[in-house]
Short mmCIF file of C-alpha atoms and ligand atoms in Angstrom, two decimals:
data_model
loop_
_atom_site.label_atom_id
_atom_site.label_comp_id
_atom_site.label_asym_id
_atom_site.label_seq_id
_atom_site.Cartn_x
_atom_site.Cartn_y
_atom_site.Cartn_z
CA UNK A 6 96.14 261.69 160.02
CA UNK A 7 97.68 262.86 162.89
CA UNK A 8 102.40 262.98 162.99
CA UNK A 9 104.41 261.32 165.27
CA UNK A 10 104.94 264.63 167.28
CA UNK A 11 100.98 265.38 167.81
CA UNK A 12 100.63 261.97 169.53
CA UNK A 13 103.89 262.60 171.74
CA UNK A 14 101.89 265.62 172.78
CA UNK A 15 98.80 264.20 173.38
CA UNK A 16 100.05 261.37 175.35
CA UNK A 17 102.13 263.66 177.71
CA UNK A 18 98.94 265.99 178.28
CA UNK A 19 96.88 263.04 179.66
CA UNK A 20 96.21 261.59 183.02
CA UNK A 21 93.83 258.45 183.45
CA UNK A 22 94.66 256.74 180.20
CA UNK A 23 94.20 253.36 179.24
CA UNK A 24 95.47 251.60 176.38
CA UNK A 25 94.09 248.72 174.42
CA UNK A 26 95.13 245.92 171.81
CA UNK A 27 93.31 243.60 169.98
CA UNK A 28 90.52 240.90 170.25
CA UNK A 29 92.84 237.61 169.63
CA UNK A 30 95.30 239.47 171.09
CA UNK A 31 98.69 238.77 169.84
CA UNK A 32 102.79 239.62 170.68
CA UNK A 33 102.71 243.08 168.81
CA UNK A 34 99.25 244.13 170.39
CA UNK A 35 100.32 243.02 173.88
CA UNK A 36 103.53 244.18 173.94
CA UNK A 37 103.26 247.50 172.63
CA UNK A 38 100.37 248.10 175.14
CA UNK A 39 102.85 247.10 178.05
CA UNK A 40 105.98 249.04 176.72
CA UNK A 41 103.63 252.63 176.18
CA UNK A 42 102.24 251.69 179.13
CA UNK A 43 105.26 251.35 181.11
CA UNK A 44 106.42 254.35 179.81
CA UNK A 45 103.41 256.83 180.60
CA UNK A 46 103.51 255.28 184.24
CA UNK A 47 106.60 256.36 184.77
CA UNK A 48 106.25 259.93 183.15
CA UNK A 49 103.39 260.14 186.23
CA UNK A 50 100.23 258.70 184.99
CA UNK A 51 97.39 256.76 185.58
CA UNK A 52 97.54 253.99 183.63
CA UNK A 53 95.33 250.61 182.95
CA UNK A 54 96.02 248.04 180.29
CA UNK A 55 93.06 246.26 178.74
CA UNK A 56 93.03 243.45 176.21
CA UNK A 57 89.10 242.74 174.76
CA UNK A 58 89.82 238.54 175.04
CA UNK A 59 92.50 236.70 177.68
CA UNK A 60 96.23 236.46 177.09
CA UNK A 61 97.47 233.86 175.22
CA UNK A 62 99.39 231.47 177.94
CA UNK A 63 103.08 231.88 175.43
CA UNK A 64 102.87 235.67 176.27
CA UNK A 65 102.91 234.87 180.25
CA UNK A 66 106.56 236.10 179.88
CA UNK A 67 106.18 239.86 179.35
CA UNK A 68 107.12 241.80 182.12
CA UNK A 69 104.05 242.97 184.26
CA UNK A 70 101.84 241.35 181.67
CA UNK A 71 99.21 240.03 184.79
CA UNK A 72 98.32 243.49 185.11
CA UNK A 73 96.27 243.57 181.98
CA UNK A 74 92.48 243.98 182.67
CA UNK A 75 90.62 241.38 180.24
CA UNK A 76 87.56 241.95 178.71
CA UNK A 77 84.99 244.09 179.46
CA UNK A 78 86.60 244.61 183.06
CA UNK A 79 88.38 247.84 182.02
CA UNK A 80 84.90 249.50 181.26
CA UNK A 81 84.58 249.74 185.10
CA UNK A 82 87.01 252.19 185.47
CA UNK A 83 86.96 256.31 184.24
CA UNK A 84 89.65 257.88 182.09
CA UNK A 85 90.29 260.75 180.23
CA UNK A 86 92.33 259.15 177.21
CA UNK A 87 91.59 256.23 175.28
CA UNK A 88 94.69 254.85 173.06
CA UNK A 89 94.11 252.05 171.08
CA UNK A 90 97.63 249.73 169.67
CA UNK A 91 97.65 247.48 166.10
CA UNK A 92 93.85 247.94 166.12
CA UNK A 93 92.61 248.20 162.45
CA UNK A 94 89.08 248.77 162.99
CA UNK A 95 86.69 249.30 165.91
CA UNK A 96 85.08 245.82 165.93
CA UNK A 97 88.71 244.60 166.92
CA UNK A 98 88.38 246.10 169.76
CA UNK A 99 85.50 243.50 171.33
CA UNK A 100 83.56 245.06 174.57
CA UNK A 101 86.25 247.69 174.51
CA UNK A 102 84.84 249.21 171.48
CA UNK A 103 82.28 251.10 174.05
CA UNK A 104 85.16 253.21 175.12
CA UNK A 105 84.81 255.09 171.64
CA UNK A 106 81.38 256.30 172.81
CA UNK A 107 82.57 258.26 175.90
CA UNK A 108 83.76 262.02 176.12
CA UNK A 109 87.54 261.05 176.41
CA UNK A 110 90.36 261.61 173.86
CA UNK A 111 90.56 258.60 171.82
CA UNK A 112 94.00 257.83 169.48
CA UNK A 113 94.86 254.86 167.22
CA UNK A 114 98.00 253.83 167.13
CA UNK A 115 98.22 251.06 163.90
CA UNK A 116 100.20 249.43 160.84
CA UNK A 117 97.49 247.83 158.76
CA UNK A 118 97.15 248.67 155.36
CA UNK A 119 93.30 248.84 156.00
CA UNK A 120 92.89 250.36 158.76
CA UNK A 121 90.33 252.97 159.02
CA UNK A 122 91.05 256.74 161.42
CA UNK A 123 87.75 255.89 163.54
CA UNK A 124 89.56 257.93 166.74
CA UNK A 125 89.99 261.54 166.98
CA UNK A 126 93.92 261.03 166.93
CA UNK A 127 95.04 258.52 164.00
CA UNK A 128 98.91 257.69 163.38
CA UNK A 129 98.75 254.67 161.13
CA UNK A 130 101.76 253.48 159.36
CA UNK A 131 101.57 250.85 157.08
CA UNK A 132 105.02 250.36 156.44
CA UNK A 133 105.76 249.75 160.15
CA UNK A 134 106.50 245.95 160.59
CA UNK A 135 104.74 246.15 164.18
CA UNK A 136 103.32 248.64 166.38
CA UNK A 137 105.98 247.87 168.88
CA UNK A 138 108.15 249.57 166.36
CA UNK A 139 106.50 252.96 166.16
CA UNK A 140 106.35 252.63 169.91
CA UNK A 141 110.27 252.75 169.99
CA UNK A 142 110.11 255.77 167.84
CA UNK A 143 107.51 257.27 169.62
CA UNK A 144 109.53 256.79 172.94
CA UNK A 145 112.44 258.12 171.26
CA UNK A 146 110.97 261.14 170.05
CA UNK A 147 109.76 262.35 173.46
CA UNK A 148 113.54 261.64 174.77
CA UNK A 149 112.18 258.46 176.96
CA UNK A 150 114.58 256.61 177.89
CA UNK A 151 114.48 252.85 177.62
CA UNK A 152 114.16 250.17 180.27
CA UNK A 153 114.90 247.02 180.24
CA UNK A 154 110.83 245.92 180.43
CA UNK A 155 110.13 248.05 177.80
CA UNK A 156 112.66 247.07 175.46
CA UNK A 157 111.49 243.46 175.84
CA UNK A 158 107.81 244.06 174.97
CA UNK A 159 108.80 245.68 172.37
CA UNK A 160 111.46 243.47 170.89
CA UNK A 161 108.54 240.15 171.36
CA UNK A 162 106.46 242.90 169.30
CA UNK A 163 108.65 243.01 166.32
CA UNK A 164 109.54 239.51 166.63
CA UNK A 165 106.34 238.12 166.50
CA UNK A 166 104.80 240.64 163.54
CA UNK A 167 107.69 240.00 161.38
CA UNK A 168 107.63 236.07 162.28
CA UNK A 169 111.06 236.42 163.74
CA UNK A 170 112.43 238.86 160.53
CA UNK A 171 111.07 236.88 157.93
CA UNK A 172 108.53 238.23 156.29
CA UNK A 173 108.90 241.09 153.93
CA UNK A 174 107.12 243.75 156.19
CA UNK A 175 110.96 243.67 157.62
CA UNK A 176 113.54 246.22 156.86
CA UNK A 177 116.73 247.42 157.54
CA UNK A 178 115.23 249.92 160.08
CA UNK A 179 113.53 246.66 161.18
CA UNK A 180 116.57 245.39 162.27
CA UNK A 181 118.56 248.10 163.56
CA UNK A 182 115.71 248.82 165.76
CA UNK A 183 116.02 245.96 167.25
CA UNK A 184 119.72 245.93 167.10
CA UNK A 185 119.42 248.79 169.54
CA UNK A 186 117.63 246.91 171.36
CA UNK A 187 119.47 244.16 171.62
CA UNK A 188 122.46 245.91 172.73
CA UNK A 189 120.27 247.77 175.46
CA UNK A 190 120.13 244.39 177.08
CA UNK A 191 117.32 242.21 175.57
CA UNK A 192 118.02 238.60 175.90
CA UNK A 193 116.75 237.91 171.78
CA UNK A 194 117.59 233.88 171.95
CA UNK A 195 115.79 233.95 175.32
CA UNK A 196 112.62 235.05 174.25
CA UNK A 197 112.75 233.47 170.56
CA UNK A 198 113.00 230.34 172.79
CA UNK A 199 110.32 231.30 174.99
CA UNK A 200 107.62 232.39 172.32
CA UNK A 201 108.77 229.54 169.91
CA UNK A 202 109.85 226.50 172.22
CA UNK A 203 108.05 226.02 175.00
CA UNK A 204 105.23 224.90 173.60
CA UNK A 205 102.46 222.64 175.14
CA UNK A 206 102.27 219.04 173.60
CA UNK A 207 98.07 219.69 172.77
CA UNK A 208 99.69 222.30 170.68
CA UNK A 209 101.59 219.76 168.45
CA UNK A 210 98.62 217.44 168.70
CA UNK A 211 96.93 220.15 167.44
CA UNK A 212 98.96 220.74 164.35
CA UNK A 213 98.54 217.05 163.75
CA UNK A 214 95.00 217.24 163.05
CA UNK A 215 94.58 220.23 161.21
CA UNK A 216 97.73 219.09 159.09
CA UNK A 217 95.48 216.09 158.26
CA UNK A 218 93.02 219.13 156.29
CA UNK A 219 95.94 220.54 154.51
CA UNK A 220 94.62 220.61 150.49
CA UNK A 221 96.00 221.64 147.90
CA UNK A 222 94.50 223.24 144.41
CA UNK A 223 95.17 221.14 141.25
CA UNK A 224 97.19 224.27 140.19
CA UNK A 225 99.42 223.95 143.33
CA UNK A 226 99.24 227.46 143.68
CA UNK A 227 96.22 227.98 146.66
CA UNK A 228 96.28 225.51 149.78
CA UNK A 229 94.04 225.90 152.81
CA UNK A 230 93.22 223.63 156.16
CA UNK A 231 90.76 223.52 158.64
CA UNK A 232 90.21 224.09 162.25
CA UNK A 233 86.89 223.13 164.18
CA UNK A 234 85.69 223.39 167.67
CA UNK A 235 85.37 219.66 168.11
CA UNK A 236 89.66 219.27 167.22
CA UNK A 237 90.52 222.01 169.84
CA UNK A 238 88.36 219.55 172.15
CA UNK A 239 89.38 216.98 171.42
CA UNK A 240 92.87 217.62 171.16
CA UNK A 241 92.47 219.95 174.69
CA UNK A 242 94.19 222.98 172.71
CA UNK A 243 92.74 226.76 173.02
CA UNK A 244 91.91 229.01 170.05
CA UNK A 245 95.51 230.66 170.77
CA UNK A 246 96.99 227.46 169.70
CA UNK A 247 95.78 227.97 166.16
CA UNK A 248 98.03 231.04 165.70
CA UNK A 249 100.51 230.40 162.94
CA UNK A 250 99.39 227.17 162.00
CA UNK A 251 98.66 228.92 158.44
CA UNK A 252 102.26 229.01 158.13
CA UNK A 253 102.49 225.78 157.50
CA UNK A 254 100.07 226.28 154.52
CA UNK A 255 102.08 228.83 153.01
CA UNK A 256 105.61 226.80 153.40
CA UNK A 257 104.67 224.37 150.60
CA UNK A 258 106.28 224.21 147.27
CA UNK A 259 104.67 226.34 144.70
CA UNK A 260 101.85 227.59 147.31
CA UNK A 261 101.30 231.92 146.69
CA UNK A 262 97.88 231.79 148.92
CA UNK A 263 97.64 229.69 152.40
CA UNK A 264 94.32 229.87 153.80
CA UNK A 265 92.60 228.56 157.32
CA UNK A 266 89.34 228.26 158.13
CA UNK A 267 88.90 228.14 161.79
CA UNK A 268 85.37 227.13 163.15
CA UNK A 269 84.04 230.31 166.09
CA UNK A 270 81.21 229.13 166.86
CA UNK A 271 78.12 227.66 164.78
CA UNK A 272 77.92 228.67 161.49
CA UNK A 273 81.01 231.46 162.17
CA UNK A 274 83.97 230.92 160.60
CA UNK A 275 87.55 233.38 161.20
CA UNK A 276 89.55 232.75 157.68
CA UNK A 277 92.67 233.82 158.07
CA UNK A 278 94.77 234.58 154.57
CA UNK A 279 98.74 234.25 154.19
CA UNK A 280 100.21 234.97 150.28
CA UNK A 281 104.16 234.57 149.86
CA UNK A 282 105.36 237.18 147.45
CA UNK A 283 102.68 238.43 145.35
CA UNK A 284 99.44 238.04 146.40
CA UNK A 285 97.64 241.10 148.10
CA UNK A 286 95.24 239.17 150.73
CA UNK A 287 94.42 242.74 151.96
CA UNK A 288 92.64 243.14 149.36
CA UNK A 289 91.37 239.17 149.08
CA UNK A 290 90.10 239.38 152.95
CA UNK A 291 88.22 243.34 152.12
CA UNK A 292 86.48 241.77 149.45
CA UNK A 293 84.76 239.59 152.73
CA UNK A 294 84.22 242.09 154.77
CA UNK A 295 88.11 241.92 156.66
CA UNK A 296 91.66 243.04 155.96
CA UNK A 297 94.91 243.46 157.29
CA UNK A 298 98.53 243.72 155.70
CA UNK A 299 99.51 242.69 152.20
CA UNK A 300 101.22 239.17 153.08
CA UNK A 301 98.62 238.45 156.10
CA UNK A 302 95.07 239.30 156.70
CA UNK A 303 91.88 237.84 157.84
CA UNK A 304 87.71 238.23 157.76
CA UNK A 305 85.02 237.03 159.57
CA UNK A 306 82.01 235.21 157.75
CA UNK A 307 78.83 233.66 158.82
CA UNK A 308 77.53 230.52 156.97
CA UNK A 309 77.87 226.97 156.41
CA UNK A 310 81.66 225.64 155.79
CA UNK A 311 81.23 224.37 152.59
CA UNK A 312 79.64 227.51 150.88
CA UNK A 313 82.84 229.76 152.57
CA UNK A 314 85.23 227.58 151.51
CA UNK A 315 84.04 227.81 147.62
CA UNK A 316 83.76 231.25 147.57
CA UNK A 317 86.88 232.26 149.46
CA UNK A 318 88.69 229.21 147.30
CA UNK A 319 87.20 230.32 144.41
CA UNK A 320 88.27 234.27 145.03
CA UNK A 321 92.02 232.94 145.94
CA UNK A 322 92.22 230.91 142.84
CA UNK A 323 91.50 234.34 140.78
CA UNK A 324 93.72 236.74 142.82
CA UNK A 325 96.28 233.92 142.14
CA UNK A 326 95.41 234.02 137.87
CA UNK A 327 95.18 237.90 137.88
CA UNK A 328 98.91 238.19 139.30
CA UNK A 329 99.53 235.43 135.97
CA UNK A 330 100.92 232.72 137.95
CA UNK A 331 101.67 230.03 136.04
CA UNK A 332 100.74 226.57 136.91
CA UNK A 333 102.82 224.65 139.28
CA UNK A 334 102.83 221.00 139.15
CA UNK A 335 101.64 220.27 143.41
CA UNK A 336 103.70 217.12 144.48
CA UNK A 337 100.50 214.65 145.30
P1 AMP B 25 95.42 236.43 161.66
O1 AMP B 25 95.10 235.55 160.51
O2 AMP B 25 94.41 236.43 162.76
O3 AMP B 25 96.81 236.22 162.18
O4 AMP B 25 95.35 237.90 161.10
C1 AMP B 25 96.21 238.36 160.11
C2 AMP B 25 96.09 239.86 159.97
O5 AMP B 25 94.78 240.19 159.52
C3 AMP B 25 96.28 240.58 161.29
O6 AMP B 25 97.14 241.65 161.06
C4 AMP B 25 94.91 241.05 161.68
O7 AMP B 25 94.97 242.31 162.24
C5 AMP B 25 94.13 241.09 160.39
N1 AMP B 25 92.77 240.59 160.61
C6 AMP B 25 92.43 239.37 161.08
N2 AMP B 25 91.09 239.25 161.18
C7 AMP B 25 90.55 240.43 160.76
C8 AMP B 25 89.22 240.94 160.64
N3 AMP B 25 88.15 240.21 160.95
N4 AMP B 25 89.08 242.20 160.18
C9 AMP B 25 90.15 242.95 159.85
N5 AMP B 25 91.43 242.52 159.95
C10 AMP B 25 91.65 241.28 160.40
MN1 MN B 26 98.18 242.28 165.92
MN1 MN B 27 100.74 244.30 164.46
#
C-alpha cells in the first residue's frame, strides 16, 4: 500500500484524469469524486467525473454534480490517470471497471475493511469514516486550499458515511474535520435538511411497504425485510429510495443484525447487512461472496428468495450466538 504523500504526488504529475465512485453510487462516493475533482481542475487539469449507475435525485444538491458522466459514457473519452473513490473491489466499479484494462495509471482511493489493492496505487484506510475524509487530508497535505464547493462535497461525504455522526466509524478526528469545515463556511443544517428532508412522498410509501416485511427472529436478536421490483412499481419509488431503509431494521429493541433483501432483477437479490455493536457483517457478507465495513456491508447472490433468506438468516443467527448474545425477549 501506497502513503498519503505518494498519492499527492501522483495526482499532481497527471493530466487527463478521471475519477470514479461506485455502482449505487452514494453521498461519500459522489462527493469525494466532486471535491478531488474540483481540486485537480483547479491545480490545471483535465478532469472528467464518472459514476458507473445515475445519481441518486437527493444528491442533485452538490455543487457541479450535473457534470458527472454516467455509465459507460466516460469510456469514450482518453486519459492518462484513472482514480477510483470508496470503491472496494473492481466489480463496484460497473462498465467503468474496463478502465483497469488500459495503459493509464490507475489509484484506489478507499475505507472498506475488505477492500482488495486491484490498482497500481492503493491508499485504503479502514479507519477513515468516509473517503471524503481522506480527501480533506489529502487536500491538506498538498497545501490546497479549500473552497467553499469542495468543503460541501466533502462535508455530505462524512455526513452520509457516518449517518450524520452516529455510527461508530465516527471519531473525534471525525468531527473536528468537519468542525473545520463548518467554520470554513458549510451550511451543516442546510444540507442535513436537504439529504434528510426533502424527501419524495413514493419514498415514504415506500417505507410503508417494506415496513410491512419487517420480521423478527424468535431470539429478537436478527430482523430482516424485503424489497421487490413489483413494490418500487407499484409504489413509483427508484432503487435509490431503498437506501437506509435497513436502518429501520437495526433501530429495534434487542436487534444486533438488520438485514434487507432487495429484489435486482430475477432471481438476483442485493442483501445488504447492518449489526449495532458487535456483530462483524464484514465478515457475515465475505462469507457470500461481498463485504464492506464492520457495522455495514452487503453481497450479491443469485437464486430463489426463499433459499437466500435461510441461508443468510441462518448465517446471521450464528454470527449472533458466536458473539454469546443472550436471548432477548422480541416485543410481538
Ligand atoms: P449498502 O447495504 O449498499 O449500503 O452497503 C453497505 C456497505 O457494504 C457499503 O460500504 C458497500 O460498499 C458495501 N457493499 C455493498 N454491496 C457490496 C458488494 N456486493 N460487494 C462488496 N461490498 C459491498
Ligand atoms: Mn460508498
Ligand atoms: Mn464510503
Amino acid at each position: 500500500m501506497n502513503n498519503l504523500s505518494e498519492i499527492g504526488d501522483l495526482l499532481l504529475q497527471g493530466k487527463r484524469i478521471i475519477l470514479c465512485g461506485h455502482v449505487m453510487p452514494d453521498g461519500d462516493c459522489l462527493g469525494s469524486v466532486i471535491a478531488l475533482g474540483l481540486a485537480l481542475e483547479k491545480m490545471g487539469k483535465e478532469v472528467t467525473l464518472a459514476i458507473p449507475d445515475p445519481v441518486p435525485e437527493v444528491y442533485n444538491f452538490l455543487p457541479e454534480v450535473k457534470r458527472f458522466q454516467e455509465g459507460s459514457k466516460a469510456l469514450q473519452g482518453e486519459y492518462d490517470s484513472f482514480i477510483i473513490l470508496d470503491c472496494s473491489v473492481p466489480d463496484r466499479l460497473g462498465p467503468l471497471r474496463e478502465l483497469l484494462t488500459r495503459p493509464i495509471i490507475t489509484c484506489s482511493i478507499d475505507h472498506h475493511v475488505s477492500a482488495n489493492e486491484f490498482a497500481h496505487y492503493n491508499y485504503i484506510d479502514p479507519k477513515a469514516a468516509a473517503v471524503g475524509e481522506i480527501i480533506q487530508d489529502l487536500l491538506n497535505l498538498i497545501n490546497f486550499p479549500l473552497t467553499p464547493d469542495i468543503s460541501i462535497c466533502l462535508y455530505a461525504a462524512i455526513v452520509t458515511d457516518t449517518g450524520s455522526f452516529q455510527y461508530d466509524n465516527t471519531r473525534a478526528d471525525t468531527h473536528r474535520r468537519a468542525a473545520k469545515l463548518i467554520e470554513y463556511g458549510v451550511p451543516a443544517a442546510e444540507i442535513n435538511r436537504l439529504i434528510y428532508e426533502q424527501k419524495p412522498l413514493s419514498s415514504l410509501r415506500l417505507l410503508e411497504a417494506v415496513l410491512g416485511t419487517l420480521s423478527v427472529s424468535p431470539c429478537g436478536r436478527v430482523s430482516w425485510m424485503i424489497v421487490n421490483l413489483e413494490m418500487l412499481k407499484n409504489k413509483n419509488a427508484g432503487k435509490e429510495h431503498v437506501d437506509g431503509l435497513i436502518n429501520y431494521g437495526r433501530s429495534v429493541r434487542g436487534v444486533e443484525v438488520a438485514l434487507l433483501f432487495q429484489e435486482i432483477s430475477k432471481d438476483c437479490f442485493k442483501v445488504s447487512f447492518r449489526s449495532k455493536e458487535l456483530v462483524d457483517v464484514n465478515s457475515l457478507a465475505g462469507k457470500f461472496g461481498g463485504g464492506g465495513h464492520n457495522r455495514a456491508a452487503g453481497c450479491i447472490i443469485k437464486g430463489d428468495l426463499e433459499t437466500i433468506k435461510t441461508q443468510v438468516i441462518a448465517a446471521a443467527l450464528q454470527a449472533v450466538n458466536e458473539t454469546a448474545l443472550v436471548c432477548f425477549s422480541p416485543d410481538v
